[in-house]
Amino acid sequence: MTQELLDTLPALRVGRPLVVAIDGPSGSGKSSVSKEVARRLRLAYLDTGAMYRALTWFCLNSGIDLNEAAAVEQAARDLVLDVSTSPLEEFVRVDGVDVTGAIREPEISSAVSIVATTLGARTELIRRQRELIEKHHRRMVVEGRDITTVVAPGAEVRMLLTASEEARLRRRGIQLGGTQNADQLAAQVTGRDAKDSTVVNFTQAADGVVTLDSSELDFAETVDAALVIVTKVLNRD
């Protein structure tokens, strides 16, 4: 599939649902690949991880003890969140405050797993994620850790995007623009995966989920492979 063809892909299943659910561990390239897949297929895009980061920022900014589950759950319900659903722009706002950059800071990265594993808070954000999918008439690329199994198990295409630990550490370091040292990166990538895996399995593909290993692929090749998977799954149906 050539670059020229990829840039001119027709909209698929026009007037019908097309949810592409993509899960994977930290640093697997979920966000960048999912965003580009959404752009190519002319679908909405949702980074669910940004929602957990936004809630973490809100809790810390409000002085909420992250170890107090009830308080974190209430914060999830109180959160006034506006998150981009377009692959052409990126913004996250909490009660009108732009936190797009702030939620990527080391302080948030080191704390987000506590919030993400608070089940009541997770339930509330999953409710919001499903609401956004419906708002966009079920035509959206949604990426995170439990999309294929919990948020959108009925998605038309379900994919697990993975990569070797070495590749994931390198990619996350680039994504964060050098704001974290090697120890911080390792804690975020492998440490966060270990914590989050206590509430959701995002390292092994569930039945019906297609695995894409991008360890030896560059960005363009990974997007190409993801689009091939989408096309094959839809043609199979």
Tab-separated table of N, CA and C in Angstrom, residues 10-157:
chain	number	residue	atom	x	y	z
A	10	PRO	N	-10.597	6.134	0.666
A	10	PRO	CA	-11.985	6.594	0.767
A	10	PRO	C	-12.521	6.325	2.168
A	11	ALA	N	-13.502	7.091	2.549
A	11	ALA	CA	-14.143	6.838	3.838
A	11	ALA	C	-14.801	5.455	3.782
A	12	LEU	N	-14.602	4.667	4.819
A	12	LEU	CA	-15.130	3.308	4.853
A	12	LEU	C	-16.472	3.249	5.579
A	13	ARG	N	-17.338	2.367	5.132
A	13	ARG	CA	-18.639	2.132	5.771
A	13	ARG	C	-19.397	3.444	6.001
A	14	VAL	N	-19.461	4.260	4.970
A	14	VAL	CA	-20.127	5.557	5.087
A	14	VAL	C	-21.566	5.367	5.563
A	15	GLY	N	-21.932	6.129	6.585
A	15	GLY	CA	-23.276	6.052	7.124
A	15	GLY	C	-23.513	4.874	8.042
A	16	ARG	N	-22.462	4.106	8.304
A	16	ARG	CA	-22.571	2.939	9.185
A	16	ARG	C	-21.496	3.033	10.263
A	17	PRO	N	-21.688	2.350	11.384
A	17	PRO	CA	-20.686	2.414	12.458
A	17	PRO	C	-19.331	1.863	12.024
A	18	LEU	N	-18.280	2.496	12.503
A	18	LEU	CA	-16.925	1.973	12.320
A	18	LEU	C	-16.092	2.425	13.516
A	19	VAL	N	-16.090	1.594	14.537
A	19	VAL	CA	-15.249	1.850	15.706
A	19	VAL	C	-14.005	0.983	15.580
A	20	VAL	N	-12.847	1.624	15.627
A	20	VAL	CA	-11.568	0.915	15.614
A	20	VAL	C	-10.995	1.033	17.021
A	21	ALA	N	-10.974	-0.070	17.751
A	21	ALA	CA	-10.504	-0.093	19.133
A	21	ALA	C	-9.053	-0.571	19.154
A	22	ILE	N	-8.179	0.231	19.759
A	22	ILE	CA	-6.754	-0.114	19.791
A	22	ILE	C	-6.243	-0.063	21.224
A	23	ASP	N	-5.750	-1.195	21.699
A	23	ASP	CA	-5.151	-1.299	23.025
A	23	ASP	C	-3.658	-1.522	22.903
A	24	GLY	N	-2.956	-1.388	24.026
A	24	GLY	CA	-1.530	-1.679	24.024
A	24	GLY	C	-0.827	-1.096	25.234
A	25	PRO	N	0.381	-1.570	25.499
A	25	PRO	CA	1.157	-1.087	26.639
A	25	PRO	C	1.750	0.300	26.388
A	26	SER	N	2.326	0.886	27.432
A	26	SER	CA	2.950	2.207	27.343
A	26	SER	C	4.063	2.199	26.287
A	27	GLY	N	4.102	3.253	25.491
A	27	GLY	CA	5.186	3.401	24.534
A	27	GLY	C	5.067	2.536	23.293
A	28	SER	N	3.913	1.919	23.102
A	28	SER	CA	3.739	1.057	21.922
A	28	SER	C	3.417	1.857	20.670
A	29	GLY	N	3.164	3.152	20.843
A	29	GLY	CA	2.835	3.997	19.698
A	29	GLY	C	1.347	4.151	19.476
A	30	LYS	N	0.540	3.770	20.480
A	30	LYS	CA	-0.917	3.810	20.320
A	30	LYS	C	-1.433	5.169	19.886
A	31	SER	N	-1.008	6.206	20.587
A	31	SER	CA	-1.580	7.530	20.333
A	31	SER	C	-1.261	8.041	18.936
A	32	SER	N	0.015	8.030	18.566
A	32	SER	CA	0.404	8.573	17.268
A	32	SER	C	-0.153	7.739	16.125
A	33	VAL	N	-0.104	6.428	16.255
A	33	VAL	CA	-0.619	5.551	15.201
A	33	VAL	C	-2.137	5.665	15.108
A	34	SER	N	-2.814	5.644	16.239
A	34	SER	CA	-4.276	5.732	16.240
A	34	SER	C	-4.746	7.050	15.641
A	35	LYS	N	-4.055	8.109	15.983
A	35	LYS	CA	-4.434	9.430	15.466
A	35	LYS	C	-4.298	9.474	13.944
A	36	GLU	N	-3.216	8.893	13.423
A	36	GLU	CA	-3.014	8.903	11.980
A	36	GLU	C	-3.996	7.978	11.272
A	37	VAL	N	-4.300	6.842	11.865
A	37	VAL	CA	-5.302	5.945	11.297
A	37	VAL	C	-6.653	6.666	11.224
A	38	ALA	N	-6.996	7.383	12.274
A	38	ALA	CA	-8.252	8.142	12.279
A	38	ALA	C	-8.260	9.196	11.189
A	39	ARG	N	-7.142	9.874	11.027
A	39	ARG	CA	-7.058	10.911	9.989
A	39	ARG	C	-7.247	10.303	8.611
A	40	ARG	N	-6.562	9.186	8.359
A	40	ARG	CA	-6.643	8.562	7.036
A	40	ARG	C	-8.045	8.040	6.739
A	41	LEU	N	-8.713	7.541	7.751
A	41	LEU	CA	-10.046	6.962	7.559
A	41	LEU	C	-11.166	7.971	7.789
A	42	ARG	N	-10.785	9.205	8.121
A	42	ARG	CA	-11.748	10.289	8.343
A	42	ARG	C	-12.727	9.945	9.461
A	43	LEU	N	-12.135	9.477	10.555
A	43	LEU	CA	-12.905	9.134	11.738
A	43	LEU	C	-12.543	10.068	12.881
A	44	ALA	N	-13.400	10.147	13.887
A	44	ALA	CA	-13.059	10.861	15.108
A	44	ALA	C	-11.978	10.057	15.843
A	45	TYR	N	-11.360	10.689	16.832
A	45	TYR	CA	-10.244	10.044	17.546
A	45	TYR	C	-10.346	10.365	19.034
A	46	LEU	N	-10.129	9.338	19.867
A	46	LEU	CA	-10.169	9.562	21.313
A	46	LEU	C	-8.988	8.888	21.996
A	47	ASP	N	-8.204	9.698	22.703
A	47	ASP	CA	-7.098	9.210	23.524
A	47	ASP	C	-7.625	9.077	24.951
A	48	THR	N	-7.991	7.866	25.339
A	48	THR	CA	-8.579	7.685	26.670
A	48	THR	C	-7.552	7.886	27.775
A	49	GLY	N	-6.277	7.648	27.470
A	49	GLY	CA	-5.232	7.862	28.469
A	49	GLY	C	-5.172	9.311	28.914
A	50	ALA	N	-5.439	10.225	27.979
A	50	ALA	CA	-5.437	11.650	28.320
A	50	ALA	C	-6.520	11.967	29.336
A	51	MET	N	-7.609	11.211	29.317
A	51	MET	CA	-8.691	11.442	30.270
A	51	MET	C	-8.256	11.054	31.677
A	52	TYR	N	-7.535	9.935	31.804
A	52	TYR	CA	-7.025	9.528	33.114
A	52	TYR	C	-5.974	10.509	33.612
A	53	ARG	N	-5.160	11.006	32.703
A	53	ARG	CA	-4.150	12.000	33.084
A	53	ARG	C	-4.820	13.304	33.532
A	54	ALA	N	-5.870	13.686	32.835
A	54	ALA	CA	-6.588	14.909	33.205
A	54	ALA	C	-7.213	14.776	34.587
A	55	LEU	N	-7.775	13.621	34.879
A	55	LEU	CA	-8.349	13.401	36.208
A	55	LEU	C	-7.257	13.428	37.272
A	56	THR	N	-6.100	12.863	36.954
A	56	THR	CA	-4.978	12.889	37.897
A	56	THR	C	-4.556	14.326	38.178
A	57	TRP	N	-4.446	15.127	37.121
A	57	TRP	CA	-4.092	16.547	37.281
A	57	TRP	C	-5.135	17.245	38.159
A	58	PHE	N	-6.396	16.984	37.901
A	58	PHE	CA	-7.475	17.614	38.654
A	58	PHE	C	-7.388	17.249	40.136
A	59	CYS	N	-7.130	15.984	40.416
A	59	CYS	CA	-7.027	15.544	41.812
A	59	CYS	C	-5.858	16.220	42.521
A	60	LEU	N	-4.694	16.217	41.877
A	60	LEU	CA	-3.511	16.819	42.494
A	60	LEU	C	-3.693	18.323	42.650
A	61	ASN	N	-4.269	18.956	41.645
A	61	ASN	CA	-4.467	20.401	41.692
A	61	ASN	C	-5.492	20.794	42.751
A	62	SER	N	-6.382	19.852	43.079
A	62	SER	CA	-7.431	20.114	44.077
A	62	SER	C	-7.034	19.648	45.470
A	63	GLY	N	-5.828	19.079	45.594
A	63	GLY	CA	-5.363	18.616	46.888
A	63	GLY	C	-6.014	17.330	47.352
A	64	ILE	N	-6.496	16.543	46.417
A	64	ILE	CA	-7.158	15.277	46.767
A	64	ILE	C	-6.111	14.185	46.969
A	65	ASP	N	-6.260	13.433	48.042
A	65	ASP	CA	-5.360	12.319	48.325
A	65	ASP	C	-5.696	11.175	47.373
A	66	LEU	N	-4.743	10.814	46.517
A	66	LEU	CA	-5.006	9.791	45.514
A	66	LEU	C	-5.254	8.420	46.111
A	67	ASN	N	-4.863	8.226	47.356
A	67	ASN	CA	-5.085	6.944	48.014
A	67	ASN	C	-6.466	6.837	48.658
A	68	GLU	N	-7.215	7.928	48.617
A	68	GLU	CA	-8.580	7.932	49.127
A	68	GLU	C	-9.528	7.636	47.967
A	69	ALA	N	-9.871	6.381	47.800
A	69	ALA	CA	-10.645	5.954	46.634
A	69	ALA	C	-11.958	6.715	46.487
A	70	ALA	N	-12.656	6.912	47.577
A	70	ALA	CA	-13.948	7.595	47.514
A	70	ALA	C	-13.794	9.026	47.003
A	71	ALA	N	-12.717	9.696	47.439
A	71	ALA	CA	-12.477	11.074	47.001
A	71	ALA	C	-12.123	11.123	45.519
A	72	VAL	N	-11.340	10.167	45.059
A	72	VAL	CA	-10.958	10.113	43.646
A	72	VAL	C	-12.188	9.807	42.788
A	73	GLU	N	-13.040	8.912	43.264
A	73	GLU	CA	-14.270	8.586	42.543
A	73	GLU	C	-15.168	9.818	42.428
A	74	GLN	N	-15.283	10.573	43.512
A	74	GLN	CA	-16.100	11.782	43.476
A	74	GLN	C	-15.493	12.803	42.520
A	75	ALA	N	-14.165	12.895	42.512
A	75	ALA	CA	-13.487	13.816	41.599
A	75	ALA	C	-13.784	13.452	40.154
A	76	ALA	N	-13.841	12.150	39.861
A	76	ALA	CA	-14.145	11.707	38.500
A	76	ALA	C	-15.536	12.178	38.083
A	77	ARG	N	-16.477	12.169	39.025
A	77	ARG	CA	-17.833	12.619	38.714
A	77	ARG	C	-17.894	14.148	38.592
A	78	ASP	N	-17.051	14.833	39.361
A	78	ASP	CA	-17.057	16.300	39.360
A	78	ASP	C	-16.252	16.892	38.203
A	79	LEU	N	-15.387	16.106	37.603
A	79	LEU	CA	-14.457	16.590	36.584
A	79	LEU	C	-15.194	17.231	35.406
A	80	VAL	N	-14.858	18.490	35.137
A	80	VAL	CA	-15.392	19.191	33.960
A	80	VAL	C	-14.320	19.086	32.879
A	81	LEU	N	-14.526	18.171	31.951
A	81	LEU	CA	-13.475	17.808	31.003
A	81	LEU	C	-13.897	18.061	29.564
A	82	ASP	N	-12.986	18.657	28.822
A	82	ASP	CA	-13.181	18.870	27.386
A	82	ASP	C	-11.943	18.329	26.689
A	83	VAL	N	-12.094	17.234	25.955
A	83	VAL	CA	-10.956	16.596	25.306
A	83	VAL	C	-11.209	16.527	23.806
A	84	SER	N	-10.170	16.774	23.030
A	84	SER	CA	-10.299	16.762	21.574
A	84	SER	C	-10.734	15.388	21.078
A	85	THR	N	-11.604	15.379	20.084
A	85	THR	CA	-11.986	14.130	19.419
A	85	THR	C	-11.700	14.219	17.925
A	86	SER	N	-10.767	15.091	17.570
A	86	SER	CA	-10.343	15.224	16.175
A	86	SER	C	-8.883	14.802	16.052
A	87	PRO	N	-8.536	14.036	15.020
A	87	PRO	CA	-7.134	13.659	14.831
A	87	PRO	C	-6.280	14.819	14.319
A	88	LEU	N	-6.920	15.944	14.021
A	88	LEU	CA	-6.206	17.094	13.459
A	88	LEU	C	-5.780	18.110	14.507
A	89	GLU	N	-6.210	17.921	15.741
A	89	GLU	CA	-5.813	18.840	16.798
A	89	GLU	C	-5.759	18.099	18.125
A	90	GLU	N	-5.031	18.683	19.065
A	90	GLU	CA	-4.896	18.055	20.381
A	90	GLU	C	-5.104	19.092	21.465
A	91	PHE	N	-6.065	18.856	22.316
A	91	PHE	CA	-6.245	19.710	23.487
A	91	PHE	C	-6.969	18.931	24.570
A	92	VAL	N	-6.631	19.278	25.801
A	92	VAL	CA	-7.313	18.735	26.970
A	92	VAL	C	-7.541	19.915	27.902
A	93	ARG	N	-8.784	20.146	28.285
A	93	ARG	CA	-9.107	21.259	29.169
A	93	ARG	C	-9.884	20.745	30.375
A	94	VAL	N	-9.504	21.228	31.527
A	94	VAL	CA	-10.202	20.898	32.771
A	94	VAL	C	-10.805	22.178	33.318
A	95	ASP	N	-12.134	22.216	33.339
A	95	ASP	CA	-12.853	23.406	33.800
A	95	ASP	C	-12.349	24.659	33.083
A	96	GLY	N	-12.109	24.516	31.775
A	96	GLY	CA	-11.685	25.641	30.955
A	96	GLY	C	-10.188	25.899	30.941
A	97	VAL	N	-9.427	25.214	31.783
A	97	VAL	CA	-7.970	25.404	31.850
A	97	VAL	C	-7.289	24.423	30.898
A	98	ASP	N	-6.435	24.935	30.026
A	98	ASP	CA	-5.713	24.088	29.082
A	98	ASP	C	-4.610	23.328	29.821
A	99	VAL	N	-4.740	22.017	29.892
A	99	VAL	CA	-3.756	21.184	30.596
A	99	VAL	C	-3.076	20.208	29.634
A	100	THR	N	-3.135	20.518	28.343
A	100	THR	CA	-2.600	19.620	27.319
A	100	THR	C	-1.146	19.248	27.593
A	101	GLY	N	-0.338	20.232	27.935
A	101	GLY	CA	1.068	19.972	28.236
A	101	GLY	C	1.271	19.494	29.660
A	102	ALA	N	0.512	20.045	30.573
A	102	ALA	CA	0.688	19.731	31.994
A	102	ALA	C	0.461	18.258	32.308
A	103	ILE	N	-0.461	17.612	31.601
A	103	ILE	CA	-0.768	16.216	31.924
A	103	ILE	C	0.317	15.255	31.461
A	104	ARG	N	1.317	15.745	30.733
A	104	ARG	CA	2.431	14.900	30.287
A	104	ARG	C	3.661	15.063	31.178
A	105	GLU	N	3.552	15.879	32.205
A	105	GLU	CA	4.686	16.111	33.103
A	105	GLU	C	4.947	14.873	33.971
A	106	PRO	N	6.211	14.702	34.411
A	106	PRO	CA	6.576	13.530	35.226
A	106	PRO	C	5.691	13.320	36.445
A	107	GLU	N	5.272	14.406	37.094
A	107	GLU	CA	4.436	14.280	38.291
A	107	GLU	C	3.137	13.545	37.979
A	108	ILE	N	2.557	13.845	36.828
A	108	ILE	CA	1.317	13.176	36.425
A	108	ILE	C	1.600	11.746	35.998
A	109	SER	N	2.665	11.569	35.228
A	109	SER	CA	3.017	10.229	34.742
A	109	SER	C	3.241	9.251	35.886
A	110	SER	N	3.824	9.732	36.971
A	110	SER	CA	4.131	8.847	38.100
A	110	SER	C	2.911	8.561	38.967
A	111	ALA	N	1.870	9.368	38.824
A	111	ALA	CA	0.700	9.218	39.696
A	111	ALA	C	-0.528	8.654	38.991
A	112	VAL	N	-0.532	8.662	37.656
A	112	VAL	CA	-1.752	8.325	36.921
A	112	VAL	C	-2.227	6.901	37.165
A	113	SER	N	-1.318	5.967	37.450
A	113	SER	CA	-1.745	4.587	37.667
A	113	SER	C	-2.623	4.439	38.905
A	114	ILE	N	-2.361	5.263	39.926
A	114	ILE	CA	-3.182	5.195	41.139
A	114	ILE	C	-4.624	5.547	40.795
A	115	VAL	N	-4.780	6.588	39.985
A	115	VAL	CA	-6.121	7.012	39.574
A	115	VAL	C	-6.748	5.980	38.643
A	116	ALA	N	-5.954	5.483	37.694
A	116	ALA	CA	-6.478	4.554	36.688
A	116	ALA	C	-6.896	3.209	37.281
A	117	THR	N	-6.348	2.881	38.444
A	117	THR	CA	-6.716	1.610	39.075
A	117	THR	C	-7.746	1.796	40.188
A	118	THR	N	-8.257	3.002	40.326
A	118	THR	CA	-9.364	3.256	41.251
A	118	THR	C	-10.650	2.922	40.510
A	119	LEU	N	-11.270	1.817	40.852
A	119	LEU	CA	-12.331	1.253	40.026
A	119	LEU	C	-13.526	2.182	39.830
A	120	GLY	N	-13.922	2.903	40.868
A	120	GLY	CA	-15.049	3.816	40.725
A	120	GLY	C	-14.761	4.923	39.734
A	121	ALA	N	-13.541	5.450	39.771
A	121	ALA	CA	-13.141	6.499	38.834
A	121	ALA	C	-13.075	5.931	37.422
A	122	ARG	N	-12.559	4.723	37.328
A	122	ARG	CA	-12.464	4.079	36.016
A	122	ARG	C	-13.858	3.875	35.419
A	123	THR	N	-14.803	3.470	36.242
A	123	THR	CA	-16.169	3.262	35.781
A	123	THR	C	-16.758	4.548	35.212
A	124	GLU	N	-16.503	5.662	35.892
A	124	GLU	CA	-17.034	6.947	35.429
A	124	GLU	C	-16.396	7.366	34.108
A	125	LEU	N	-15.097	7.204	33.976
A	125	LEU	CA	-14.444	7.609	32.725
A	125	LEU	C	-14.836	6.689	31.574
A	126	ILE	N	-15.036	5.415	31.856
A	126	ILE	CA	-15.508	4.498	30.813
A	126	ILE	C	-16.899	4.927	30.336
A	127	ARG	N	-17.736	5.340	31.274
A	127	ARG	CA	-19.063	5.838	30.892
A	127	ARG	C	-18.937	7.025	29.954
A	128	ARG	N	-18.044	7.936	30.266
A	128	ARG	CA	-17.842	9.111	29.411
A	128	ARG	C	-17.273	8.719	28.050
A	129	GLN	N	-16.377	7.750	28.032
A	129	GLN	CA	-15.781	7.314	26.772
A	129	GLN	C	-16.846	6.716	25.853
A	130	ARG	N	-17.701	5.885	26.408
A	130	ARG	CA	-18.778	5.304	25.613
A	130	ARG	C	-19.734	6.383	25.110
A	131	GLU	N	-19.956	7.379	25.936
A	131	GLU	CA	-20.827	8.493	25.557
A	131	GLU	C	-20.247	9.246	24.361
A	132	LEU	N	-18.931	9.450	24.370
A	132	LEU	CA	-18.279	10.145	23.259
A	132	LEU	C	-18.334	9.317	21.976
A	133	ILE	N	-18.183	8.010	22.102
A	133	ILE	CA	-18.281	7.138	20.926
A	133	ILE	C	-19.667	7.278	20.296
A	134	GLU	N	-20.697	7.259	21.132
A	134	GLU	CA	-22.065	7.386	20.620
A	134	GLU	C	-22.301	8.768	20.029
A	135	LYS	N	-21.736	9.782	20.659
A	135	LYS	CA	-21.893	11.161	20.173
A	135	LYS	C	-21.379	11.298	18.753
A	136	HIS	N	-20.358	10.522	18.425
A	136	HIS	CA	-19.786	10.567	17.070
A	136	HIS	C	-20.336	9.447	16.196
A	137	HIS	N	-21.530	9.004	16.525
A	137	HIS	CA	-22.254	8.023	15.711
A	137	HIS	C	-21.452	6.748	15.497
A	138	ARG	N	-20.684	6.384	16.524
A	138	ARG	CA	-19.883	5.161	16.490
A	138	ARG	C	-18.955	5.120	15.268
A	139	ARG	N	-18.377	6.263	14.942
A	139	ARG	CA	-17.357	6.334	13.889
A	139	ARG	C	-16.124	7.003	14.502
A	140	MET	N	-15.281	6.179	15.127
A	140	MET	CA	-14.183	6.721	15.924
A	140	MET	C	-13.079	5.683	16.105
A	141	VAL	N	-11.845	6.162	16.132
A	141	VAL	CA	-10.708	5.352	16.571
A	141	VAL	C	-10.506	5.662	18.048
A	142	VAL	N	-10.577	4.642	18.879
A	142	VAL	CA	-10.452	4.823	20.327
A	142	VAL	C	-9.265	4.002	20.804
A	143	GLU	N	-8.355	4.640	21.530
A	143	GLU	CA	-7.168	3.899	21.986
A	143	GLU	C	-6.981	4.028	23.484
A	144	GLY	N	-6.421	2.953	24.067
A	144	GLY	CA	-6.170	2.936	25.495
A	144	GLY	C	-5.666	1.582	25.946
A	145	ARG	N	-6.224	1.083	27.054
A	145	ARG	CA	-5.773	-0.190	27.611
A	145	ARG	C	-6.878	-1.219	27.734
A	146	ASP	N	-8.122	-0.771	27.765
A	146	ASP	CA	-9.222	-1.721	27.913
A	146	ASP	C	-10.325	-1.461	26.899
A	147	ILE	N	-9.944	-0.912	25.763
A	147	ILE	CA	-10.940	-0.536	24.758
A	147	ILE	C	-11.523	-1.769	24.070
A	148	THR	N	-10.666	-2.717	23.711
A	148	THR	CA	-11.133	-3.889	22.963
A	148	THR	C	-11.953	-4.844	23.814
A	149	THR	N	-11.802	-4.754	25.129
A	149	THR	CA	-12.456	-5.725	26.012
A	149	THR	C	-13.549	-5.132	26.896
A	150	VAL	N	-13.437	-3.840	27.233
A	150	VAL	CA	-14.379	-3.239	28.188
A	150	VAL	C	-15.143	-2.064	27.586
A	151	VAL	N	-14.419	-1.089	27.064
A	151	VAL	CA	-15.061	0.130	26.566
A	151	VAL	C	-15.883	-0.143	25.309
A	152	ALA	N	-15.288	-0.837	24.346
A	152	ALA	CA	-15.967	-1.088	23.067
A	152	ALA	C	-15.716	-2.510	22.577
A	153	PRO	N	-16.160	-3.510	23.340
A	153	PRO	CA	-15.927	-4.902	22.928
A	153	PRO	C	-16.642	-5.265	21.638
A	154	GLY	N	-17.642	-4.467	21.256
A	154	GLY	CA	-18.369	-4.719	20.019
A	154	GLY	C	-17.857	-3.919	18.841
A	155	ALA	N	-16.663	-3.324	18.972
A	155	ALA	CA	-16.089	-2.522	17.894
A	155	ALA	C	-15.934	-3.349	16.621
A	156	GLU	N	-16.108	-2.697	15.486
A	156	GLU	CA	-15.993	-3.397	14.207
A	156	GLU	C	-14.584	-3.933	13.990
A	157	VAL	N	-13.579	-3.201	14.483
A	157	VAL	CA	-12.180	-3.646	14.381
A	157	VAL	C	-11.542	-3.511	15.754
